[in-house]
PDB file of C-alpha atoms in Angstrom:
ATOM      1  CA  UNK D   6     -21.045  29.663  15.966  1.00  0.00           C
ATOM      2  CA  UNK D   7     -21.272  26.013  16.843  1.00  0.00           C
ATOM      3  CA  UNK D   8     -20.644  25.919  20.638  1.00  0.00           C
ATOM      4  CA  UNK D   9     -18.154  23.081  20.232  1.00  0.00           C
ATOM      5  CA  UNK D  10     -15.969  25.309  18.025  1.00  0.00           C
ATOM      6  CA  UNK D  11     -15.272  27.588  20.995  1.00  0.00           C
ATOM      7  CA  UNK D  12     -13.108  24.833  22.456  1.00  0.00           C
ATOM      8  CA  UNK D  13     -11.186  24.256  19.229  1.00  0.00           C
ATOM      9  CA  UNK D  14      -7.502  25.250  19.645  1.00  0.00           C
ATOM     10  CA  UNK D  15      -5.847  27.459  17.058  1.00  0.00           C
ATOM     11  CA  UNK D  16      -4.264  25.802  14.042  1.00  0.00           C
ATOM     12  CA  UNK D  17      -0.986  27.550  14.874  1.00  0.00           C
ATOM     13  CA  UNK D  18      -0.880  25.945  18.322  1.00  0.00           C
ATOM     14  CA  UNK D  19      -1.733  22.506  16.958  1.00  0.00           C
ATOM     15  CA  UNK D  20       0.890  22.816  14.223  1.00  0.00           C
ATOM     16  CA  UNK D  21       3.512  23.799  16.787  1.00  0.00           C
ATOM     17  CA  UNK D  22       2.574  20.826  18.970  1.00  0.00           C
ATOM     18  CA  UNK D  23       2.819  18.367  16.067  1.00  0.00           C
ATOM     19  CA  UNK D  24       6.178  19.761  14.980  1.00  0.00           C
ATOM     20  CA  UNK D  25       7.575  19.570  18.519  1.00  0.00           C
ATOM     21  CA  UNK D  26       6.397  15.964  18.908  1.00  0.00           C
ATOM     22  CA  UNK D  27       7.978  14.950  15.623  1.00  0.00           C
ATOM     23  CA  UNK D  28      11.222  16.945  15.814  1.00  0.00           C
ATOM     24  CA  UNK D  29      11.683  16.834  19.624  1.00  0.00           C
ATOM     25  CA  UNK D  30      13.087  20.341  19.663  1.00  0.00           C
ATOM     26  CA  UNK D  31      11.566  23.819  19.885  1.00  0.00           C
ATOM     27  CA  UNK D  32      14.487  25.117  17.819  1.00  0.00           C
ATOM     28  CA  UNK D  33      13.862  22.591  15.026  1.00  0.00           C
ATOM     29  CA  UNK D  34      10.109  23.195  15.164  1.00  0.00           C
ATOM     30  CA  UNK D  35      10.641  26.954  14.890  1.00  0.00           C
ATOM     31  CA  UNK D  36      12.945  26.500  11.891  1.00  0.00           C
ATOM     32  CA  UNK D  37      10.449  24.265  10.110  1.00  0.00           C
ATOM     33  CA  UNK D  38       7.542  26.634  10.792  1.00  0.00           C
ATOM     34  CA  UNK D  39       9.644  29.697   9.895  1.00  0.00           C
ATOM     35  CA  UNK D  40       8.977  31.246  13.321  1.00  0.00           C
ATOM     36  CA  UNK D  41      11.110  32.367  16.243  1.00  0.00           C
ATOM     37  CA  UNK D  42      11.601  30.043  19.184  1.00  0.00           C
ATOM     38  CA  UNK D  43       9.735  32.462  21.442  1.00  0.00           C
ATOM     39  CA  UNK D  44       6.756  32.524  19.054  1.00  0.00           C
ATOM     40  CA  UNK D  45       6.560  28.716  19.087  1.00  0.00           C
ATOM     41  CA  UNK D  46       6.874  28.668  22.881  1.00  0.00           C
ATOM     42  CA  UNK D  47       4.022  31.171  23.214  1.00  0.00           C
ATOM     43  CA  UNK D  48       1.794  29.082  20.940  1.00  0.00           C
ATOM     44  CA  UNK D  49       2.528  25.957  22.959  1.00  0.00           C
ATOM     45  CA  UNK D  50       1.853  27.733  26.248  1.00  0.00           C
ATOM     46  CA  UNK D  51      -1.431  29.139  24.920  1.00  0.00           C
ATOM     47  CA  UNK D  52      -2.481  25.673  23.756  1.00  0.00           C
ATOM     48  CA  UNK D  53      -1.725  24.139  27.142  1.00  0.00           C
ATOM     49  CA  UNK D  54      -3.591  26.920  28.954  1.00  0.00           C
ATOM     50  CA  UNK D  55      -6.663  26.548  26.733  1.00  0.00           C
ATOM     51  CA  UNK D  56      -6.826  22.766  27.167  1.00  0.00           C
ATOM     52  CA  UNK D  57      -6.105  22.891  30.889  1.00  0.00           C
ATOM     53  CA  UNK D  58      -3.933  19.780  30.636  1.00  0.00           C
ATOM     54  CA  UNK D  59      -0.190  19.544  31.224  1.00  0.00           C
ATOM     55  CA  UNK D  60       1.301  18.862  27.803  1.00  0.00           C
ATOM     56  CA  UNK D  61       4.951  19.761  28.383  1.00  0.00           C
ATOM     57  CA  UNK D  62       7.696  19.434  30.950  1.00  0.00           C
ATOM     58  CA  UNK D  63      11.132  21.016  31.137  1.00  0.00           C
ATOM     59  CA  UNK D  64      13.843  18.355  31.043  1.00  0.00           C
ATOM     60  CA  UNK D  65      17.545  19.279  30.842  1.00  0.00           C
ATOM     61  CA  UNK D  66      16.751  22.740  29.440  1.00  0.00           C
ATOM     62  CA  UNK D  67      14.578  21.159  26.751  1.00  0.00           C
ATOM     63  CA  UNK D  68      10.816  21.151  26.356  1.00  0.00           C
ATOM     64  CA  UNK D  69       9.483  17.581  26.276  1.00  0.00           C
ATOM     65  CA  UNK D  70       5.974  16.249  25.844  1.00  0.00           C
ATOM     66  CA  UNK D  71       4.167  14.490  28.661  1.00  0.00           C
ATOM     67  CA  UNK D  72       2.437  11.168  27.966  1.00  0.00           C
ATOM     68  CA  UNK D  73      -0.833  13.083  27.517  1.00  0.00           C
ATOM     69  CA  UNK D  74       0.918  15.484  25.165  1.00  0.00           C
ATOM     70  CA  UNK D  75       2.348  12.644  23.069  1.00  0.00           C
ATOM     71  CA  UNK D  76      -1.047  10.980  22.777  1.00  0.00           C
ATOM     72  CA  UNK D  77      -2.752  14.240  21.827  1.00  0.00           C
ATOM     73  CA  UNK D  78      -0.018  15.048  19.281  1.00  0.00           C
ATOM     74  CA  UNK D  79      -0.670  11.747  17.490  1.00  0.00           C
ATOM     75  CA  UNK D  80      -4.355  12.616  17.100  1.00  0.00           C
ATOM     76  CA  UNK D  81      -3.467  16.152  15.999  1.00  0.00           C
ATOM     77  CA  UNK D  82      -1.098  14.765  13.333  1.00  0.00           C
ATOM     78  CA  UNK D  83      -3.891  12.635  11.864  1.00  0.00           C
ATOM     79  CA  UNK D  84      -6.246  15.625  11.765  1.00  0.00           C
ATOM     80  CA  UNK D  85      -3.638  17.886  10.168  1.00  0.00           C
ATOM     81  CA  UNK D  86      -2.839  15.227   7.567  1.00  0.00           C
ATOM     82  CA  UNK D  87      -6.518  15.038   6.641  1.00  0.00           C
ATOM     83  CA  UNK D  88      -6.796  18.828   6.389  1.00  0.00           C
ATOM     84  CA  UNK D  89      -3.685  18.938   4.197  1.00  0.00           C
ATOM     85  CA  UNK D  90      -5.040  16.193   1.943  1.00  0.00           C
ATOM     86  CA  UNK D  91      -8.386  17.982   1.647  1.00  0.00           C
ATOM     87  CA  UNK D  92      -6.612  21.186   0.607  1.00  0.00           C
ATOM     88  CA  UNK D  93      -4.498  19.369  -1.981  1.00  0.00           C
ATOM     89  CA  UNK D  94      -7.575  17.583  -3.275  1.00  0.00           C
ATOM     90  CA  UNK D  95      -9.365  20.904  -3.725  1.00  0.00           C
ATOM     91  CA  UNK D  96      -6.377  22.537  -5.414  1.00  0.00           C
ATOM     92  CA  UNK D  97      -5.810  19.589  -7.746  1.00  0.00           C
ATOM     93  CA  UNK D  98      -9.403  19.473  -8.919  1.00  0.00           C
ATOM     94  CA  UNK D  99     -11.742  22.211  -7.628  1.00  0.00           C
ATOM     95  CA  UNK D 100     -14.740  20.489  -9.202  1.00  0.00           C
ATOM     96  CA  UNK D 101     -14.258  17.470  -6.950  1.00  0.00           C
ATOM     97  CA  UNK D 102     -13.413  15.005  -9.727  1.00  0.00           C
ATOM     98  CA  UNK D 103     -10.457  13.404  -7.967  1.00  0.00           C
ATOM     99  CA  UNK D 104      -9.969   9.813  -6.841  1.00  0.00           C
ATOM    100  CA  UNK D 105      -7.443   9.145  -4.079  1.00  0.00           C
ATOM    101  CA  UNK D 106      -6.290   5.574  -4.407  1.00  0.00           C
ATOM    102  CA  UNK D 107      -3.997   3.468  -2.217  1.00  0.00           C
ATOM    103  CA  UNK D 108      -2.117   0.953  -4.357  1.00  0.00           C
ATOM    104  CA  UNK D 109       0.072  -2.074  -3.837  1.00  0.00           C
ATOM    105  CA  UNK D 110       3.399  -1.053  -5.413  1.00  0.00           C
ATOM    106  CA  UNK D 111       3.962  -3.908  -7.862  1.00  0.00           C
ATOM    107  CA  UNK D 112       0.345  -4.766  -8.678  1.00  0.00           C
ATOM    108  CA  UNK D 113      -0.498  -1.094  -9.020  1.00  0.00           C
ATOM    109  CA  UNK D 114       2.391  -0.388 -11.380  1.00  0.00           C
ATOM    110  CA  UNK D 115       2.175  -3.576 -13.436  1.00  0.00           C
ATOM    111  CA  UNK D 116      -1.582  -4.203 -13.515  1.00  0.00           C
ATOM    112  CA  UNK D 117      -3.340  -0.865 -13.053  1.00  0.00           C
ATOM    113  CA  UNK D 118      -1.081   1.843 -14.463  1.00  0.00           C
ATOM    114  CA  UNK D 119      -0.909   0.365 -18.019  1.00  0.00           C
ATOM    115  CA  UNK D 120      -4.735   0.483 -18.082  1.00  0.00           C
ATOM    116  CA  UNK D 121      -5.073   4.054 -16.769  1.00  0.00           C
ATOM    117  CA  UNK D 122      -4.627   5.823 -20.142  1.00  0.00           C
ATOM    118  CA  UNK D 123      -7.919   4.233 -21.209  1.00  0.00           C
ATOM    119  CA  UNK D 124      -9.589   5.556 -18.059  1.00  0.00           C
ATOM    120  CA  UNK D 125      -8.128   9.012 -18.677  1.00  0.00           C
ATOM    121  CA  UNK D 126      -9.548   9.029 -22.202  1.00  0.00           C
ATOM    122  CA  UNK D 127     -12.969   7.891 -20.976  1.00  0.00           C
ATOM    123  CA  UNK D 128     -13.041  10.264 -17.970  1.00  0.00           C
ATOM    124  CA  UNK D 129     -10.764  13.275 -18.640  1.00  0.00           C
ATOM    125  CA  UNK D 130     -12.482  15.176 -15.805  1.00  0.00           C
ATOM    126  CA  UNK D 131     -11.326  12.713 -13.116  1.00  0.00           C
ATOM    127  CA  UNK D 132      -7.842  12.914 -11.608  1.00  0.00           C
ATOM    128  CA  UNK D 133      -6.439   9.691 -10.109  1.00  0.00           C
ATOM    129  CA  UNK D 134      -3.947  10.273  -7.275  1.00  0.00           C
ATOM    130  CA  UNK D 135      -2.052   7.183  -6.115  1.00  0.00           C
ATOM    131  CA  UNK D 136      -0.156   6.472  -2.901  1.00  0.00           C
ATOM    132  CA  UNK D 137       1.680   3.240  -2.111  1.00  0.00           C
ATOM    133  CA  UNK D 138       0.477   1.256   0.887  1.00  0.00           C
ATOM    134  CA  UNK D 139       1.810  -2.247   1.586  1.00  0.00           C
ATOM    135  CA  UNK D 140       0.164  -2.851   4.936  1.00  0.00           C
ATOM    136  CA  UNK D 141      -3.491  -2.588   5.766  1.00  0.00           C
ATOM    137  CA  UNK D 142      -4.681   0.833   7.009  1.00  0.00           C
ATOM    138  CA  UNK D 143      -7.762   2.564   8.411  1.00  0.00           C
ATOM    139  CA  UNK D 144      -9.982   4.375   5.885  1.00  0.00           C
ATOM    140  CA  UNK D 145     -11.264   6.527   8.765  1.00  0.00           C
ATOM    141  CA  UNK D 146      -7.776   7.910   9.307  1.00  0.00           C
ATOM    142  CA  UNK D 147      -6.193   7.908   5.845  1.00  0.00           C
ATOM    143  CA  UNK D 148      -7.877  10.098   3.194  1.00  0.00           C
ATOM    144  CA  UNK D 149      -8.367   7.407   0.543  1.00  0.00           C
ATOM    145  CA  UNK D 150     -11.464   6.853  -1.572  1.00  0.00           C
ATOM    146  CA  UNK D 151     -10.448   3.279  -2.408  1.00  0.00           C
ATOM    147  CA  UNK D 152      -7.533   0.856  -2.307  1.00  0.00           C
ATOM    148  CA  UNK D 153      -6.038  -2.030  -4.245  1.00  0.00           C
ATOM    149  CA  UNK D 154      -6.005  -4.883  -1.733  1.00  0.00           C
ATOM    150  CA  UNK D 155      -4.565  -8.401  -1.769  1.00  0.00           C
ATOM    151  CA  UNK D 156      -6.144 -11.137   0.319  1.00  0.00           C
ATOM    152  CA  UNK D 157      -9.804 -11.809   1.000  1.00  0.00           C
ATOM    153  CA  UNK D 158     -12.570  -9.213   0.749  1.00  0.00           C
ATOM    154  CA  UNK D 159     -13.254  -9.109   4.481  1.00  0.00           C
ATOM    155  CA  UNK D 160     -12.443  -5.489   5.273  1.00  0.00           C
ATOM    156  CA  UNK D 161     -15.112  -4.225   7.739  1.00  0.00           C
ATOM    157  CA  UNK D 162     -17.289  -1.375   6.514  1.00  0.00           C
ATOM    158  CA  UNK D 163     -16.223  -1.663   2.875  1.00  0.00           C
ATOM    159  CA  UNK D 164     -17.499  -2.770  -0.502  1.00  0.00           C
ATOM    160  CA  UNK D 165     -15.303  -4.646  -2.957  1.00  0.00           C
ATOM    161  CA  UNK D 166     -14.768  -5.569  -6.591  1.00  0.00           C
ATOM    162  CA  UNK D 167     -12.749  -8.666  -7.519  1.00  0.00           C
ATOM    163  CA  UNK D 168      -9.992  -7.674  -9.928  1.00  0.00           C
ATOM    164  CA  UNK D 169      -8.007 -10.880 -10.408  1.00  0.00           C
ATOM    165  CA  UNK D 170      -7.505 -14.206  -8.695  1.00  0.00           C
ATOM    166  CA  UNK D 171      -3.863 -14.826  -7.989  1.00  0.00           C
ATOM    167  CA  UNK D 172      -2.062 -17.822  -9.491  1.00  0.00           C
ATOM    168  CA  UNK D 173       1.642 -18.355  -8.963  1.00  0.00           C
ATOM    169  CA  UNK D 174       4.571 -19.854 -10.865  1.00  0.00           C
ATOM    170  CA  UNK D 175       8.081 -20.849  -9.734  1.00  0.00           C
ATOM    171  CA  UNK D 176      10.596 -18.990 -11.872  1.00  0.00           C
ATOM    172  CA  UNK D 177      14.337 -18.481 -12.082  1.00  0.00           C
ATOM    173  CA  UNK D 178      16.821 -17.025 -14.539  1.00  0.00           C
ATOM    174  CA  UNK D 179      17.269 -19.063 -17.737  1.00  0.00           C
ATOM    175  CA  UNK D 180      20.978 -19.433 -16.932  1.00  0.00           C
ATOM    176  CA  UNK D 181      20.221 -20.762 -13.457  1.00  0.00           C
ATOM    177  CA  UNK D 182      17.749 -23.315 -14.809  1.00  0.00           C
ATOM    178  CA  UNK D 183      20.126 -24.404 -17.575  1.00  0.00           C
ATOM    179  CA  UNK D 184      22.595 -25.437 -14.877  1.00  0.00           C
ATOM    180  CA  UNK D 185      19.953 -27.218 -12.788  1.00  0.00           C
ATOM    181  CA  UNK D 186      18.164 -30.534 -13.125  1.00  0.00           C
ATOM    182  CA  UNK D 187      14.533 -30.001 -12.183  1.00  0.00           C
ATOM    183  CA  UNK D 188      12.542 -33.064 -13.219  1.00  0.00           C
ATOM    184  CA  UNK D 189      10.013 -33.173 -10.370  1.00  0.00           C
ATOM    185  CA  UNK D 190       8.449 -30.672  -7.989  1.00  0.00           C
ATOM    186  CA  UNK D 191      10.452 -32.217  -5.149  1.00  0.00           C
ATOM    187  CA  UNK D 192      13.681 -31.291  -6.946  1.00  0.00           C
ATOM    188  CA  UNK D 193      13.000 -27.629  -6.111  1.00  0.00           C
ATOM    189  CA  UNK D 194      13.695 -28.432  -2.449  1.00  0.00           C
ATOM    190  CA  UNK D 195      17.362 -28.894  -3.382  1.00  0.00           C
ATOM    191  CA  UNK D 196      17.637 -25.258  -4.473  1.00  0.00           C
ATOM    192  CA  UNK D 197      17.518 -21.867  -2.715  1.00  0.00           C
ATOM    193  CA  UNK D 198      13.906 -20.725  -2.445  1.00  0.00           C
ATOM    194  CA  UNK D 199      13.159 -17.008  -2.500  1.00  0.00           C
ATOM    195  CA  UNK D 200      10.291 -15.950  -0.214  1.00  0.00           C
ATOM    196  CA  UNK D 201       8.101 -12.827  -0.237  1.00  0.00           C
ATOM    197  CA  UNK D 202       7.179 -11.511   3.203  1.00  0.00           C
ATOM    198  CA  UNK D 203       3.544 -10.855   2.314  1.00  0.00           C
ATOM    199  CA  UNK D 204       3.050 -14.529   1.294  1.00  0.00           C
ATOM    200  CA  UNK D 205       4.767 -16.480   4.111  1.00  0.00           C
ATOM    201  CA  UNK D 206       2.940 -19.733   3.295  1.00  0.00           C
ATOM    202  CA  UNK D 207       3.222 -19.509  -0.493  1.00  0.00           C
ATOM    203  CA  UNK D 208       5.947 -22.106  -1.014  1.00  0.00           C
ATOM    204  CA  UNK D 209       4.385 -24.488   1.499  1.00  0.00           C
ATOM    205  CA  UNK D 210       1.043 -24.273  -0.341  1.00  0.00           C
ATOM    206  CA  UNK D 211       2.764 -24.834  -3.684  1.00  0.00           C
ATOM    207  CA  UNK D 212       4.488 -28.027  -2.505  1.00  0.00           C
ATOM    208  CA  UNK D 213       1.252 -29.315  -0.929  1.00  0.00           C
ATOM    209  CA  UNK D 214      -0.571 -28.805  -4.248  1.00  0.00           C
ATOM    210  CA  UNK D 215       2.146 -30.892  -5.923  1.00  0.00           C
ATOM    211  CA  UNK D 216       1.977 -33.647  -3.329  1.00  0.00           C
ATOM    212  CA  UNK D 217       5.443 -32.976  -1.948  1.00  0.00           C
ATOM    213  CA  UNK D 218       6.165 -33.447   1.731  1.00  0.00           C
ATOM    214  CA  UNK D 219       8.334 -30.734   3.142  1.00  0.00           C
ATOM    215  CA  UNK D 220       9.569 -29.519   6.496  1.00  0.00           C
ATOM    216  CA  UNK D 221      11.121 -26.147   7.151  1.00  0.00           C
ATOM    217  CA  UNK D 222      11.628 -24.216   3.929  1.00  0.00           C
ATOM    218  CA  UNK D 223      14.721 -22.054   4.373  1.00  0.00           C
ATOM    219  CA  UNK D 224      15.683 -19.283   2.024  1.00  0.00           C
ATOM    220  CA  UNK D 225      16.042 -15.535   1.740  1.00  0.00           C
ATOM    221  CA  UNK D 226      13.058 -13.240   2.286  1.00  0.00           C
ATOM    222  CA  UNK D 227      12.128 -10.055   0.427  1.00  0.00           C
ATOM    223  CA  UNK D 228       9.647  -7.334   1.278  1.00  0.00           C
ATOM    224  CA  UNK D 229       8.561  -6.483  -2.283  1.00  0.00           C
ATOM    225  CA  UNK D 230       8.189  -8.253  -5.601  1.00  0.00           C
ATOM    226  CA  UNK D 231      10.530  -5.757  -7.271  1.00  0.00           C
ATOM    227  CA  UNK D 232      13.413  -6.989  -5.103  1.00  0.00           C
ATOM    228  CA  UNK D 233      12.567 -10.689  -5.323  1.00  0.00           C
ATOM    229  CA  UNK D 234      12.418 -10.387  -9.119  1.00  0.00           C
ATOM    230  CA  UNK D 235      15.881  -8.862  -9.165  1.00  0.00           C
ATOM    231  CA  UNK D 236      17.175 -11.677  -6.967  1.00  0.00           C
ATOM    232  CA  UNK D 237      15.723 -14.323  -9.284  1.00  0.00           C
ATOM    233  CA  UNK D 238      17.062 -12.595 -12.406  1.00  0.00           C
ATOM    234  CA  UNK D 239      20.565 -12.596 -10.931  1.00  0.00           C
ATOM    235  CA  UNK D 240      20.508 -16.324 -10.187  1.00  0.00           C
ATOM    236  CA  UNK D 241      20.059 -16.250  -6.401  1.00  0.00           C
ATOM    237  CA  UNK D 242      17.419 -18.974  -6.465  1.00  0.00           C
ATOM    238  CA  UNK D 243      13.841 -19.801  -7.437  1.00  0.00           C
ATOM    239  CA  UNK D 244      11.035 -17.330  -6.768  1.00  0.00           C
ATOM    240  CA  UNK D 245       7.310 -18.030  -6.575  1.00  0.00           C
ATOM    241  CA  UNK D 246       5.611 -15.051  -8.190  1.00  0.00           C
ATOM    242  CA  UNK D 247       2.104 -14.158  -9.428  1.00  0.00           C
ATOM    243  CA  UNK D 248       1.279 -15.110 -12.988  1.00  0.00           C
ATOM    244  CA  UNK D 249       0.624 -11.483 -14.018  1.00  0.00           C
ATOM    245  CA  UNK D 250       4.272 -10.738 -13.173  1.00  0.00           C
ATOM    246  CA  UNK D 251       5.611 -13.958 -14.620  1.00  0.00           C
ATOM    247  CA  UNK D 252       4.009 -13.380 -18.035  1.00  0.00           C
ATOM    248  CA  UNK D 253       6.018 -10.225 -18.719  1.00  0.00           C
ATOM    249  CA  UNK D 254       9.248 -11.580 -17.242  1.00  0.00           C
ATOM    250  CA  UNK D 255       9.027 -14.773 -19.320  1.00  0.00           C
ATOM    251  CA  UNK D 256       8.068 -12.904 -22.508  1.00  0.00           C
ATOM    252  CA  UNK D 257      11.142 -10.681 -22.099  1.00  0.00           C
ATOM    253  CA  UNK D 258      13.274 -13.792 -21.338  1.00  0.00           C
ATOM    254  CA  UNK D 259      14.457 -12.376 -18.054  1.00  0.00           C
ATOM    255  CA  UNK D 260      12.995 -15.395 -16.230  1.00  0.00           C
ATOM    256  CA  UNK D 261      11.792 -18.877 -17.147  1.00  0.00           C
ATOM    257  CA  UNK D 262       9.379 -21.346 -15.559  1.00  0.00           C
ATOM    258  CA  UNK D 263      11.168 -23.728 -13.221  1.00  0.00           C
ATOM    259  CA  UNK D 264       8.427 -26.337 -13.038  1.00  0.00           C
ATOM    260  CA  UNK D 265       4.744 -26.891 -13.735  1.00  0.00           C
ATOM    261  CA  UNK D 266       1.758 -24.701 -14.503  1.00  0.00           C
ATOM    262  CA  UNK D 267       0.241 -21.746 -12.608  1.00  0.00           C
ATOM    263  CA  UNK D 268      -1.294 -22.738  -9.266  1.00  0.00           C
ATOM    264  CA  UNK D 269      -3.945 -20.872  -7.271  1.00  0.00           C
ATOM    265  CA  UNK D 270      -2.767 -19.010  -4.186  1.00  0.00           C
ATOM    266  CA  UNK D 271      -4.689 -18.148  -1.033  1.00  0.00           C
ATOM    267  CA  UNK D 272      -5.598 -14.606  -2.017  1.00  0.00           C
ATOM    268  CA  UNK D 273      -6.945 -12.410  -4.783  1.00  0.00           C
ATOM    269  CA  UNK D 274      -6.734  -8.758  -5.756  1.00  0.00           C
ATOM    270  CA  UNK D 275      -9.688  -6.493  -5.001  1.00  0.00           C
ATOM    271  CA  UNK D 276     -10.683  -2.876  -5.258  1.00  0.00           C
ATOM    272  CA  UNK D 277     -11.895  -1.938  -1.761  1.00  0.00           C
ATOM    273  CA  UNK D 278     -13.771   1.233  -0.801  1.00  0.00           C
ATOM    274  CA  UNK D 279     -15.424   2.537   2.393  1.00  0.00           C
ATOM    275  CA  UNK D 280     -19.193   2.275   2.168  1.00  0.00           C
ATOM    276  CA  UNK D 281     -19.680   5.926   3.064  1.00  0.00           C
ATOM    277  CA  UNK D 282     -17.711   6.829  -0.096  1.00  0.00           C
ATOM    278  CA  UNK D 283     -19.375   4.344  -2.449  1.00  0.00           C
ATOM    279  CA  UNK D 284     -21.527   7.000  -4.190  1.00  0.00           C
ATOM    280  CA  UNK D 285     -18.719   9.518  -4.750  1.00  0.00           C
ATOM    281  CA  UNK D 286     -18.864  10.398  -8.476  1.00  0.00           C
ATOM    282  CA  UNK D 287     -15.151   9.830  -9.162  1.00  0.00           C
ATOM    283  CA  UNK D 288     -15.229   6.441  -7.418  1.00  0.00           C
ATOM    284  CA  UNK D 289     -18.402   5.398  -9.243  1.00  0.00           C
ATOM    285  CA  UNK D 290     -16.804   6.312 -12.579  1.00  0.00           C
ATOM    286  CA  UNK D 291     -13.615   4.401 -11.742  1.00  0.00           C
ATOM    287  CA  UNK D 292     -15.442   1.340 -10.425  1.00  0.00           C
ATOM    288  CA  UNK D 293     -17.787   1.174 -13.426  1.00  0.00           C
ATOM    289  CA  UNK D 294     -14.849   1.561 -15.807  1.00  0.00           C
ATOM    290  CA  UNK D 295     -12.942  -1.247 -14.076  1.00  0.00           C
ATOM    291  CA  UNK D 296     -15.998  -3.481 -14.255  1.00  0.00           C
ATOM    292  CA  UNK D 297     -16.203  -2.911 -18.019  1.00  0.00           C
ATOM    293  CA  UNK D 298     -12.439  -3.474 -18.382  1.00  0.00           C
ATOM    294  CA  UNK D 299     -12.634  -6.795 -16.582  1.00  0.00           C
ATOM    295  CA  UNK D 300     -15.669  -7.915 -18.589  1.00  0.00           C
ATOM    296  CA  UNK D 301     -13.770  -7.197 -21.816  1.00  0.00           C
ATOM    297  CA  UNK D 302     -10.673  -9.060 -20.636  1.00  0.00           C
ATOM    298  CA  UNK D 303     -12.714 -12.105 -19.712  1.00  0.00           C
ATOM    299  CA  UNK D 304     -13.527 -12.473 -23.420  1.00  0.00           C
ATOM    300  CA  UNK D 305      -9.847 -12.511 -24.425  1.00  0.00           C
ATOM    301  CA  UNK D 306      -7.809 -15.739 -24.620  1.00  0.00           C
ATOM    302  CA  UNK D 307      -5.085 -16.140 -22.008  1.00  0.00           C
TER     303      UNK D 307
END
């Protein structure tokens, strides 16, 4: 046995600790783990005795975690999450042909998912599992093989593939625009502007590119493109959205262009992967397929 394994606490004790930290109650932890309260208490006491560190204190007839216990529980939760993901990965595809991908919700659904049937036909042995992530995360902690990322390809310890440069268009509902007089870019300042939280400087950049001086740009803010699109469709104002979204909305006549042509934004969409995973067979197959997809699309007229 590896000598370091002798100091490894039991999974039962670690699971009890994580449940107590999350639920803040031995009773709730016992119910979730399908154990008695006394069984959970014994596991917690055994864990504390093995580590030789005070993890718990009695407060008002309740068992509470010390600061050291809280900190340790956070690390335990990460480890248990990784073990759970590894088990699911093995059960989903015992041969190891699974790709675990973090996606941006709107770009993933609108840009990637319509293309995935072609990948499935080309690589029926590879399973693509997708999880939504809006904010940046740590590949060392989260069990992802790759991620769809917006911004610049400056993620430490990763490789990247450019998927699409982002260009944006101001759009609003056809009914809203029919009742408005938008003859110049500056005219948009007279109307409610809808902002997306992940692009706080988007409207400012758009006005600068059109030579329009502007001060504070008030308006409502939205956390996802799905909600800002709904707001624009219902006539709440003018939204600045990526061209890949605008194309479908305009074709379906749910939205119309308020002014001008697509303008470049500050960021682009990339596939990002940790360098230690770059030779994983499922990732190589997915990356090579995407490269071929993009090469074929470059030959098509816009």
